[in-house]
Coordinates of C-alpha atoms and ligand atoms in Angstrom, one line a residue:
X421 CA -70.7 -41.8 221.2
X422 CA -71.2 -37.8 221.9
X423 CA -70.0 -35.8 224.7
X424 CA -71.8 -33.5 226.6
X425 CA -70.7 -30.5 224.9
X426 CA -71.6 -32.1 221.2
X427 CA -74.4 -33.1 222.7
X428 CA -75.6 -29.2 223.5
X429 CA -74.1 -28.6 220.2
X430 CA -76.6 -30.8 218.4
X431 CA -79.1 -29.8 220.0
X432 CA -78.8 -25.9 219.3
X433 CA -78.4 -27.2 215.8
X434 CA -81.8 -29.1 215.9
X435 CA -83.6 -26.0 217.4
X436 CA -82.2 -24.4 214.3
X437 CA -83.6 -26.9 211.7
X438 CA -87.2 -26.4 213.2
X439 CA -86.9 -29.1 215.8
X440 CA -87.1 -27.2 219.3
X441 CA -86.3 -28.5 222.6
X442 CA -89.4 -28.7 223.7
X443 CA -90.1 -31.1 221.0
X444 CA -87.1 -33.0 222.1
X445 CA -88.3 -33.1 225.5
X446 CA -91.6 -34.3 224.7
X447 CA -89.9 -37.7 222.7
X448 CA -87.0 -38.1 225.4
X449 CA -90.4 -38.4 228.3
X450 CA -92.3 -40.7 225.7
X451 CA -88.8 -42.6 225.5
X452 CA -88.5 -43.1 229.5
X453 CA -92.4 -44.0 229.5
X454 CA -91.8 -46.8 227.5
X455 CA -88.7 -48.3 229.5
X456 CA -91.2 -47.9 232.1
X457 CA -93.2 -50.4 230.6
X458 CA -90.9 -52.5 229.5
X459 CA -89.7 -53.1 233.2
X460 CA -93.1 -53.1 234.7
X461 CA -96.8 -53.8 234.2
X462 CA -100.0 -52.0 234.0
X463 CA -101.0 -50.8 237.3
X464 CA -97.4 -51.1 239.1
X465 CA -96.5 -48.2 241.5
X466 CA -94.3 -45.8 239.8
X467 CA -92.0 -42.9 241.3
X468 CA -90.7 -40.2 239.3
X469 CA -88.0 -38.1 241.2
X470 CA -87.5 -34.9 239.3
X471 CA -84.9 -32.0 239.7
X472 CA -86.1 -28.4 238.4
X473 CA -83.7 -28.6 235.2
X474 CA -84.4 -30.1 231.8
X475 CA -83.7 -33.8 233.2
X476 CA -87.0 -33.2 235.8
X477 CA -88.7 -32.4 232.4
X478 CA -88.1 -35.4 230.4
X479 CA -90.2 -36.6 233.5
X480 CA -93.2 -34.3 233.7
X481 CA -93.4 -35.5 230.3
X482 CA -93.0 -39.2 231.3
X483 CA -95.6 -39.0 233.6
X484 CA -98.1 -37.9 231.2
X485 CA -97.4 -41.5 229.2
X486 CA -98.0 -43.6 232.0
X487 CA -101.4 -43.3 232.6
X488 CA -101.9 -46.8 232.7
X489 CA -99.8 -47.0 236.2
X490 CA -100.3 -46.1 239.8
X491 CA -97.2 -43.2 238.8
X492 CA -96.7 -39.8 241.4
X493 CA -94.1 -37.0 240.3
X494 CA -92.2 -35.8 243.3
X495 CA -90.6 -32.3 242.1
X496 CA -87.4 -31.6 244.1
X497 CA -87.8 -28.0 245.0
X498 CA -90.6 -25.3 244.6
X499 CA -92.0 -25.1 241.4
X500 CA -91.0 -21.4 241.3
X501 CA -87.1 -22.9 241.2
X502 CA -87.9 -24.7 238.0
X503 CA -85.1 -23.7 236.0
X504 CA -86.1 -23.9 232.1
X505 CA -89.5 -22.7 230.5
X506 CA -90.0 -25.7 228.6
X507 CA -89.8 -27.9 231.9
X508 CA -91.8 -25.4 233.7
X509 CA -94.4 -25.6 231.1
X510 CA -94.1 -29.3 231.2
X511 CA -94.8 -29.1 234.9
X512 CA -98.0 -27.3 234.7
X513 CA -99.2 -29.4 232.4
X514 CA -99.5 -32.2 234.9
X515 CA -101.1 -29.7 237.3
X516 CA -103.6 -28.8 234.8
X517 CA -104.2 -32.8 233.9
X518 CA -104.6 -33.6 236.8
X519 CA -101.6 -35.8 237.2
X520 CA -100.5 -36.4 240.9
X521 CA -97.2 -34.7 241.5
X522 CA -95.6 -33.2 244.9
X523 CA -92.8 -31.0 245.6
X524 CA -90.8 -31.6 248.7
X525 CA -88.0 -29.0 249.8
X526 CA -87.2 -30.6 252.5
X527 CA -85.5 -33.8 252.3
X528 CA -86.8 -35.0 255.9
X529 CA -91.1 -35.1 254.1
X530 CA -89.4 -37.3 251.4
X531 CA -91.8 -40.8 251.1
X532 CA -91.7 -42.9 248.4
X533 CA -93.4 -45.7 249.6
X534 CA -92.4 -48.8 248.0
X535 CA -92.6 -48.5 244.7
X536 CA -92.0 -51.3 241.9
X537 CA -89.7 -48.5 239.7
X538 CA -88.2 -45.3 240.7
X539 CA -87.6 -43.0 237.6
X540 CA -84.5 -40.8 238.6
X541 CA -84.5 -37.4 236.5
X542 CA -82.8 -35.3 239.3
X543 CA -80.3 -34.5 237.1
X544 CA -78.9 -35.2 234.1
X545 CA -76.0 -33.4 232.0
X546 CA -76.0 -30.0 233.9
X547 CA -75.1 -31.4 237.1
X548 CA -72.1 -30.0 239.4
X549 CA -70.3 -31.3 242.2
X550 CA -71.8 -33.5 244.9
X551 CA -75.4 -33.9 244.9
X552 CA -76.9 -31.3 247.1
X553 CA -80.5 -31.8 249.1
X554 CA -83.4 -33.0 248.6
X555 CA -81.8 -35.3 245.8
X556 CA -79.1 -36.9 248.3
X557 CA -81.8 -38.2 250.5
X558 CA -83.4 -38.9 247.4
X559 CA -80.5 -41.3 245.9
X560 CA -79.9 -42.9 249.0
X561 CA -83.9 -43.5 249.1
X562 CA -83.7 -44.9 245.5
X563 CA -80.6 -46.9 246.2
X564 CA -82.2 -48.6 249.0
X565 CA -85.6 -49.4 247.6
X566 CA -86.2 -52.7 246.0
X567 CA -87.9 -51.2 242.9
X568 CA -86.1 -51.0 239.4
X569 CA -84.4 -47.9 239.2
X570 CA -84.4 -46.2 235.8
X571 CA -82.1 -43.2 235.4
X572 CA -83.1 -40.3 233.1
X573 CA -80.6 -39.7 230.6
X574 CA -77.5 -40.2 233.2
X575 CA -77.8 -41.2 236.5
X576 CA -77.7 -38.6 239.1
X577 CA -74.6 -38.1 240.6
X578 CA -72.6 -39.8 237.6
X579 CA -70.8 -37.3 235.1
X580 CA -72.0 -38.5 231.5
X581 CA -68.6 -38.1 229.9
X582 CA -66.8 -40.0 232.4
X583 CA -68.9 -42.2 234.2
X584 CA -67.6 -40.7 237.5
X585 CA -69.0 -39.5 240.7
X586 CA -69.6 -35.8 240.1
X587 CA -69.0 -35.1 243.5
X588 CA -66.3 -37.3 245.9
X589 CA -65.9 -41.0 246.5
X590 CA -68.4 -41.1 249.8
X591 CA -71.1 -38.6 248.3
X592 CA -74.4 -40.7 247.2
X593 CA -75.3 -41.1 243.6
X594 CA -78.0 -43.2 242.1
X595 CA -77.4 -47.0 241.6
X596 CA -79.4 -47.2 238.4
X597 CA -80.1 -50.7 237.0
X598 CA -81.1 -49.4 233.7
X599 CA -80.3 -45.9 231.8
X600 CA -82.2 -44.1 228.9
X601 CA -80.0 -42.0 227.8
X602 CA -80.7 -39.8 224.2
X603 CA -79.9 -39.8 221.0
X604 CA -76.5 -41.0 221.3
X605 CA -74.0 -43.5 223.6
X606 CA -72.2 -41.1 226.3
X607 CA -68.8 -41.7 226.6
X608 CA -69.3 -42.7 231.0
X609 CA -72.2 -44.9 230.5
X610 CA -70.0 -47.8 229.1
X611 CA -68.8 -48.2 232.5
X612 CA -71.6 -48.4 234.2
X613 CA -73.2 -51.2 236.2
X614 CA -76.5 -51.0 234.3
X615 CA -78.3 -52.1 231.4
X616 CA -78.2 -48.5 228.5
X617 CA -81.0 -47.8 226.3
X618 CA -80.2 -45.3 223.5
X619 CA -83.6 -43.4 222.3
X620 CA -84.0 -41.8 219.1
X621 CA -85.9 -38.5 220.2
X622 CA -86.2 -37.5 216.6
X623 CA -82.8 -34.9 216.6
X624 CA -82.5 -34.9 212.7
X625 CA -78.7 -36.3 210.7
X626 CA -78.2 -33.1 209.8
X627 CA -77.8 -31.3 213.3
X628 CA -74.7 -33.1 213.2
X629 CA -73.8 -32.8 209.6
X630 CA -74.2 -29.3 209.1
X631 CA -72.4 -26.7 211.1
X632 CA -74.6 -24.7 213.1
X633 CA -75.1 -22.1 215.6
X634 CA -74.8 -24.8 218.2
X635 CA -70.8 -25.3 217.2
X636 CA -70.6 -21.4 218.2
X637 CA -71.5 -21.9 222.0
X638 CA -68.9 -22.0 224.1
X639 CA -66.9 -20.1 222.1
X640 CA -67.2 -16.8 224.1
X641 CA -64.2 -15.3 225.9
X642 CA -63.5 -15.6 229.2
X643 CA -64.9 -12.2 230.9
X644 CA -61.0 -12.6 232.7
X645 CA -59.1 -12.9 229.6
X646 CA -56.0 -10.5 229.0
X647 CA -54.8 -8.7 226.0
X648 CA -53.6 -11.8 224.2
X649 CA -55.3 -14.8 225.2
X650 CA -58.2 -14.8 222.6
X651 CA -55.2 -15.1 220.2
X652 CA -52.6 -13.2 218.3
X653 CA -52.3 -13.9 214.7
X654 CA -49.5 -13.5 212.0
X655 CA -50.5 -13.1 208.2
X656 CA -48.3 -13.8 205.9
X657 CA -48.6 -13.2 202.1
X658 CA -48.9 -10.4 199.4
X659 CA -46.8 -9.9 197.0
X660 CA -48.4 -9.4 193.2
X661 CA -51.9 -9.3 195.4
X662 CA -52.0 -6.1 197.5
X663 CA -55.3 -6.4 199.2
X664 CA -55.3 -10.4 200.2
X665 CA -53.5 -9.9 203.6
X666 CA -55.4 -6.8 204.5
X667 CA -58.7 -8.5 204.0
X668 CA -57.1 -11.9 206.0
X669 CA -56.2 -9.8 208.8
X670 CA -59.2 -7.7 209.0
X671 CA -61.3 -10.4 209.5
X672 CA -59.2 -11.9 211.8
X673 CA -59.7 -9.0 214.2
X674 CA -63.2 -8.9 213.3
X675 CA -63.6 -13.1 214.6
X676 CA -62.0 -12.1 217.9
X677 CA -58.1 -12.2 217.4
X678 CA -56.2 -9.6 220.0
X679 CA -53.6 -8.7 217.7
X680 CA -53.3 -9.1 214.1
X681 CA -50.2 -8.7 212.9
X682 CA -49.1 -8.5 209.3
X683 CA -45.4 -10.0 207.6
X684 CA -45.5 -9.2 203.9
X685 CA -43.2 -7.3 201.0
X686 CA -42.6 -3.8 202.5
X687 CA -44.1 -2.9 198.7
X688 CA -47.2 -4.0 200.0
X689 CA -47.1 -3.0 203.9
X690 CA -48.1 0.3 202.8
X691 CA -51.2 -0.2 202.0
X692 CA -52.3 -3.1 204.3
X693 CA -51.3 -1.3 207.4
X694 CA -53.6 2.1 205.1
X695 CA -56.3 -0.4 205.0
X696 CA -56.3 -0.8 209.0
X697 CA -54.7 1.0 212.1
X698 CA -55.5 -1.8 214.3
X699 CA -52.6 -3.9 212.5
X700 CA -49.3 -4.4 213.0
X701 CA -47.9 -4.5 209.8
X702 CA -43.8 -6.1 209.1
X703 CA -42.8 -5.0 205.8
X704 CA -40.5 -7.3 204.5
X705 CA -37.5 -6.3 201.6
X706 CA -38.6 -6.7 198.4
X707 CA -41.7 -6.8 196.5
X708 CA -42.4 -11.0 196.5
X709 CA -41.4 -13.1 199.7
X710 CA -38.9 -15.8 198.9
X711 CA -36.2 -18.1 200.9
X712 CA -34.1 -15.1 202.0
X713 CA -37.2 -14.3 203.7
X714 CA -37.9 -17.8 205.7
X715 CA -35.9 -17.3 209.0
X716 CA -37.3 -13.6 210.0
X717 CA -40.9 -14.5 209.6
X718 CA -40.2 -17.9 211.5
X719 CA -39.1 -15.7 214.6
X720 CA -42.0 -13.4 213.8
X721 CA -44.7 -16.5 213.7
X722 CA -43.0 -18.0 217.4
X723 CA -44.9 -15.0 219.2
X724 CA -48.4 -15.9 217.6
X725 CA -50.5 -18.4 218.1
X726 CA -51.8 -19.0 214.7
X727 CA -50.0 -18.4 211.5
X728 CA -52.0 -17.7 208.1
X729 CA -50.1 -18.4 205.3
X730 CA -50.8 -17.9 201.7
X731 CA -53.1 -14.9 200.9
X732 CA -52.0 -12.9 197.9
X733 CA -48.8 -14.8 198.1
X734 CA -48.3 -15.3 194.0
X735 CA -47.1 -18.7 193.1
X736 CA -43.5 -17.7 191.7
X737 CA -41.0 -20.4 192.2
X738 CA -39.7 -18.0 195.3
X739 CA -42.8 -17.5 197.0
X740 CA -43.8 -21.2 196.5
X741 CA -40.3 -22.2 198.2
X742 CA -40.3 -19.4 200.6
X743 CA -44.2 -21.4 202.0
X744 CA -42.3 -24.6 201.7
X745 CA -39.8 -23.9 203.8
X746 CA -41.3 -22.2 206.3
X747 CA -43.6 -25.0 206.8
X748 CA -40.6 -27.3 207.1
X749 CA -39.1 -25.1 210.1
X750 CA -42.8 -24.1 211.2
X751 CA -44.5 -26.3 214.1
X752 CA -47.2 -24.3 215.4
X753 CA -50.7 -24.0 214.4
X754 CA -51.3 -22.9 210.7
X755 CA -54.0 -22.3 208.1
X756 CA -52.5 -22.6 204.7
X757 CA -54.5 -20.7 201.5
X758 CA -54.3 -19.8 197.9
X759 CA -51.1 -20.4 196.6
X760 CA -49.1 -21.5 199.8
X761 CA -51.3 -24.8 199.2
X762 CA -49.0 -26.4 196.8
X763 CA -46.2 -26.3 198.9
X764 CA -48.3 -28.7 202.0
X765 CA -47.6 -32.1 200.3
X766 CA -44.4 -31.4 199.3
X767 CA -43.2 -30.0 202.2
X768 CA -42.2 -32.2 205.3
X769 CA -43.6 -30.1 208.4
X770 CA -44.9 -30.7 212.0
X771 CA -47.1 -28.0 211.8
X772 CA -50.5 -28.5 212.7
X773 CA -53.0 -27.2 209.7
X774 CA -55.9 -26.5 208.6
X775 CA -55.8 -26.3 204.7
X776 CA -58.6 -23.8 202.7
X777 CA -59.1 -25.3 199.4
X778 CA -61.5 -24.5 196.6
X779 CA -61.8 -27.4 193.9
X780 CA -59.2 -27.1 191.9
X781 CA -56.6 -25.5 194.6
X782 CA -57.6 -29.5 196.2
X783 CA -56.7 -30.9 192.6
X784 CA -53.7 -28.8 192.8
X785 CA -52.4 -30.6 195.9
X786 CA -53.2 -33.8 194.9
X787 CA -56.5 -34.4 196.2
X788 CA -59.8 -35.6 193.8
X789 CA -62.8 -34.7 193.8
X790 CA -66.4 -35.6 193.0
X791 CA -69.7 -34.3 191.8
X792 CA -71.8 -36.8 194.1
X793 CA -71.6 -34.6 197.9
X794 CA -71.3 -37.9 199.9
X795 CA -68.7 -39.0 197.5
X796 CA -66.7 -35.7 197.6
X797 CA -67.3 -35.6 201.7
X798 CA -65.6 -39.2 201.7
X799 CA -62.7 -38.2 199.7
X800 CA -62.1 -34.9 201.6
X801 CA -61.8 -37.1 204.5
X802 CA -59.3 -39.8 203.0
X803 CA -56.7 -36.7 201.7
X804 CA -57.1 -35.0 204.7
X805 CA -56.2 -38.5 206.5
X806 CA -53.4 -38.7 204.4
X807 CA -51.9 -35.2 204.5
X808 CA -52.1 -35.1 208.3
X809 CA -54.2 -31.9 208.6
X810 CA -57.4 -30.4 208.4
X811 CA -58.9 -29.4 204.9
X812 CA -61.8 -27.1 204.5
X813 CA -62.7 -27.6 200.9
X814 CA -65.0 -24.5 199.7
X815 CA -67.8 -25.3 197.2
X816 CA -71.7 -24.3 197.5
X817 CA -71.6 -26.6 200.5
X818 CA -68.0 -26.9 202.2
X819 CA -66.6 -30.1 203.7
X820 CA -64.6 -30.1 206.6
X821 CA -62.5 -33.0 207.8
X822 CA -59.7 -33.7 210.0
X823 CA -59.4 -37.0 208.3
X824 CA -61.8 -38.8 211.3
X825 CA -64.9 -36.3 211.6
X826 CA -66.7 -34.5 208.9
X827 CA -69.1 -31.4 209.2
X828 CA -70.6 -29.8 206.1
X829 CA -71.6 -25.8 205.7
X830 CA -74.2 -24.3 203.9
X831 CA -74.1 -20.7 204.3
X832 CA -73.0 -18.7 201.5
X833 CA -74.2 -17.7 198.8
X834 CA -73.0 -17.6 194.9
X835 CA -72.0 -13.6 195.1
X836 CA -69.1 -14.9 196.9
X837 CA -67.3 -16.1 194.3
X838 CA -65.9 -12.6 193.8
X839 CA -62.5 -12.3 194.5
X840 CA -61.3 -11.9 198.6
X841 CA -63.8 -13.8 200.0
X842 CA -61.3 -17.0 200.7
X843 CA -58.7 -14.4 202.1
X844 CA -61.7 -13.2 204.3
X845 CA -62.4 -16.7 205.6
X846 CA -58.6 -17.6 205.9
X847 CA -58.3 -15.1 208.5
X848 CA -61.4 -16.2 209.8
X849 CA -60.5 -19.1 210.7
X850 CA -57.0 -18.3 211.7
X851 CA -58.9 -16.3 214.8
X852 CA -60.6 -19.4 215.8
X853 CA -58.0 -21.4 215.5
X854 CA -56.2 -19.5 218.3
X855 CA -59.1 -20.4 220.3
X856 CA -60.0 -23.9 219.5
X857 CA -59.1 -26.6 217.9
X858 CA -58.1 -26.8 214.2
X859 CA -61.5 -28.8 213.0
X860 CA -63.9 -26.7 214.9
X861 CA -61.9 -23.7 214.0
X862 CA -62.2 -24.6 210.3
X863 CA -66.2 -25.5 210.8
X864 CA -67.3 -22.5 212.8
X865 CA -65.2 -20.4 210.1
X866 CA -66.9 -21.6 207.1
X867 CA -70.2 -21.1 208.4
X868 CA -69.5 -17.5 209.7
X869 CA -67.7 -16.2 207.0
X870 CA -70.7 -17.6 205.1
X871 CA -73.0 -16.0 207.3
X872 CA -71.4 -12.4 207.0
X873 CA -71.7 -13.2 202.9
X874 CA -75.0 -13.7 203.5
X875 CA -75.8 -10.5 205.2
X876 CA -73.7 -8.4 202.8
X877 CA -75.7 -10.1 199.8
X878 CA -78.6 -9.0 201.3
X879 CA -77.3 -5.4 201.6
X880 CA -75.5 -5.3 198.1
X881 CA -76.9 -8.2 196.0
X882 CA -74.7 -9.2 193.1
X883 CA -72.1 -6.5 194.0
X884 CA -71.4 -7.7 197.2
X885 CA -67.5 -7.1 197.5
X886 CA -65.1 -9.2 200.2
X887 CA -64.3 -5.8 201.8
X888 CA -67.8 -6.0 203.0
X889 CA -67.7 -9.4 204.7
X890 CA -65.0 -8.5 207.4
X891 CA -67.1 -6.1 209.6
X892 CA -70.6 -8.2 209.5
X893 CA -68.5 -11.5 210.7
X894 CA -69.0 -10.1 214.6
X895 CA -73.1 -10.6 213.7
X896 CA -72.5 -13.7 212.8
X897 CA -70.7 -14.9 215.6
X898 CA -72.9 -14.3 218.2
X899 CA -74.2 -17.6 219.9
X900 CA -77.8 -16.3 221.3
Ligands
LIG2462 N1 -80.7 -32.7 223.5 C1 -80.6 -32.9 224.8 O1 -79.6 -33.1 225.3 C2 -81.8 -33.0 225.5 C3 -81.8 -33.1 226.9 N2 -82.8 -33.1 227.7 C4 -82.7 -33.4 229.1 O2 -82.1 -32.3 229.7 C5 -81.1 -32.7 230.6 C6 -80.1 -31.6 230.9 O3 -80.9 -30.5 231.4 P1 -80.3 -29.3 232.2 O4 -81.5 -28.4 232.5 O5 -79.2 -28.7 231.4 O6 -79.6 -29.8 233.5 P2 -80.1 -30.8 234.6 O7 -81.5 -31.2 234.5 O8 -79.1 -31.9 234.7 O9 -79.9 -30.0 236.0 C7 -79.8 -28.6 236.1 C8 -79.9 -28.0 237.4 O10 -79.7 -28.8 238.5 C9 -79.1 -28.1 239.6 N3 -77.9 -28.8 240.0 C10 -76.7 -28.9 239.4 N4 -75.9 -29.7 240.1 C11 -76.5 -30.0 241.2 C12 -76.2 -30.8 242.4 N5 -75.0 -31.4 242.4 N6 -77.1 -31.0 243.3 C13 -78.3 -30.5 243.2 N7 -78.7 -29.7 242.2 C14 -77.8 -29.5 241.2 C15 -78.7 -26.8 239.0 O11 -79.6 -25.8 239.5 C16 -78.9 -26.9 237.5 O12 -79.4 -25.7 236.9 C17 -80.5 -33.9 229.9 O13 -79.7 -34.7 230.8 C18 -81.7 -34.6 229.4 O14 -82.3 -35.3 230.4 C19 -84.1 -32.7 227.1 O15 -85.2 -32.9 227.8 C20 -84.2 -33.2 225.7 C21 -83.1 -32.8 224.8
K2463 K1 -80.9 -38.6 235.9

């Protein structure tokens, strides 16, 4: 089962592996074809009714399969309102082959004789609201024909996630007696009246494995947004590491935070808030954060939206109860690194968290580990079932799992095993997680903060340093 929004997740992920759109289009129109023939024989009369988005093109395609049948395209709209390229190009392909196709813009010159199957690619996943003309005449013509009605992907009118009308109770949508829908099960087809057809159109395992640039869309800020609501962030840590929280909250600024703000030993705030004037540093008394410290940065975390706890922390007994009992009086959103890690299984909290092993930090809390990747992806999935949270294990390739879902990254590169780079991606994530949830948070974070390594490798080879990742992690977070 995959939603729509996974589903345009996946598929900027395939684009990225080498496997374009285009490509995909060309197997999900092969894939209707052959329902097509599976419902009908040689020679039957054949209507394809196509809307000027992506779902026409699966049928421009379609008809390009069916050469064997008495099949006419009917575009909905000028072919100047063709919305894609790839369905545009797809389009004049039929013009050039010859293949007969008509556009009607009004819905009154609509004919489609009587066919023995209508094909209904009006629209698929990027419809909205009621179903607008030509394609309400068009439903209502498909609804009332006698010929088998396939339905492209969704059927038109029919929200894919929840097998609603898109539009209101009395608006028209098609009555499809069988759907070819792609790749995966939607979550609204289930409830359906009509016979589903999954086809593989070749998107490869790993589009969903991996993390890609397709887990970045829909990330963007709302162009409304106010100071504030793409997150404020509290870092806690430092202590016998000075520079840990500074490189945490830097690059929580740098993924998109509002406000960063800083608790740590007022020994240290000196040279965090040096480090940046866009923090907002809390020094704390003392030079190590302990129990005495527990209550003031609870009241200090209740006015962000994501706490990061652990960077440069030291793993004194004080520090290590100081993180265990602010997790016990904590319940917001957390991500938990370096030495705050210990203190997760012992510490009985309804925070919600996402927890930034490497290897042996996982050991450390009790989790195993394997040299097999499949192996070590199932037991990063069992711990993080049991603990409750989410776990980003770091390795050459990180595993991510809320203890349901796992996504792998591969960005990175060996230079980043020099010191920093986990506070770096701590904060990282910390950003995201103010703007979505935990998993995703955790995912997208790996494989940016893996991404900016990348670049900064490429600038300074082997002596790449963390402070460099911070200000590249914008580059990689753009979506187009
Ligand atoms: N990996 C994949 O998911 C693939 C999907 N394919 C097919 O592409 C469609 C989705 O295509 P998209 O262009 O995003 O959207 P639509 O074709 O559904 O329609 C977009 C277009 O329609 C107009 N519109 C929206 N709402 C209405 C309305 N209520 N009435 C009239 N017109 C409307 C609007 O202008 C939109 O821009 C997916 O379903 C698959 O069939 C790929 O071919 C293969 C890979
Ligand atoms: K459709």
């Amino acid at each position: 089962m995959i939603s729509t929004e996974r589903m345009a997740a996946v598929d900027a992920n395939a684009a990225a592996l080498g496997v374009p759109r285009k490509q995909l289009m060309e197997s999900s129109g092969n894939a209707v074809a052959r329902e097509v023939r599976a419902v009908a024989d040689p020679g039957a009369e054949v209507a394809l009714l196509c809307g000027r988005g992506n779902n026409g093109g699966d049928a421009f395609v379609a008809a390009r399969f069916l050469a064997a049948y008495d099949a006419t395209v009917h575009l909905l709209g000028r072919p100047e309102s063709i919305r894609t390229d790839i369905a545009r190009e797809n389009w004049a392909a039929l013009g050039a082959a010859e293949i007969p196709a008509e556009t009607v813009t009004d819905s009154a010159d609509l004919s489609l004789g009587d066919p023995d199957v209508v094909v209904d690619a009006m629209l698929g996943t990027g419809a909205t609201g009621a179903l607008r003309e030509p394609e309400r005449t068009a439903a209502r013509l498909a609804n009332g024909s006698d010929a088998t009605v396939v339905a492209v992907d969704v059927p038109s009118g029919i929200d894919a996630d929840t097998g609603e009308p898109t539009g209101a109770e009395s608006d028209p949508f098609v009555d499809a007696d069988r759907v070819v829908t792609f790749h995966d099960e939607k979550p609204g087809l289930g409830a359906l009246d009509a016979a589903v057809t999954v086809a593989d159109i070749g998107i490869p395992a790993a589009a969903e494995r991996f993390v890609g640039p397709g887990d970045l869309l829909a990330l963007g800020r709302d162009p409304d947004s106010h100071k504030g609501e793409n997150g404020e962030v509290l870092v806690v840590g430092g202590g016998p590491y000075t520079g840990a929280p500074s490189l945490a909250a830097r690059a929580a600024l740098r993924a998109g935070a509002d406000l960063v703000r800083v608790a740590c030993p007022e020994t240290v705030a000196r040279e965090v808030q040096g480090y940046s004037a866009d923090l907002i540093v809390r020094g704390l008394p003392g030079d190590r954060l302990g129990p005495a410290h527990v209550d003031r940065v609870r009241e200090l975390a209740a006015a962000n939206d994501v706490v990061v706890l652990g960077p440069g922390l030291g793993d004194d007994d004080g520090a290590r109860a100081f993180a265990r009992e602010l997790l016990a009086a904590y319940d917001g959103r957390a991500v938990v690194d370096a030495d705050a890690l210990r203190a997760v299984p012992e510490a009985d909290t309804d925070a919600e968290l996402v927890c930034t092993p490497h290897q042996g930090e996982l050991v450390g809390m009790g989790g195993e580990t394997a040299s097999d990747p499949d192996e070590r992806a199932a037991l990063v999935r069992s711990f993080a079932a049991d603990l409750g949270h989410t776990l980003l294990v770091k390795g050459a390739v990180d595993v991510v799992s809320d203890g349901d879902a796992v996504r792998l990254n591969r960005t990175g590169n060996p230079g980043m095993t020099v010191g920093g780079t986990g506070d770096v991606l701590a904060g990282a994530v910390g950003a995201l997680a103010a703007v979505t949830d935990p998993f995703r948070a955790a995912a997208v974070g790996a494989h940016v903060n893996g991404l900016a390594g990348d670049a900064a490798a490429e600038a300074f080879g082997n002596g790449l340093a963390a402070t460099d990742l911070p200000d590249r992690l914008p580059e990689a977070m753009r979506d187009e």
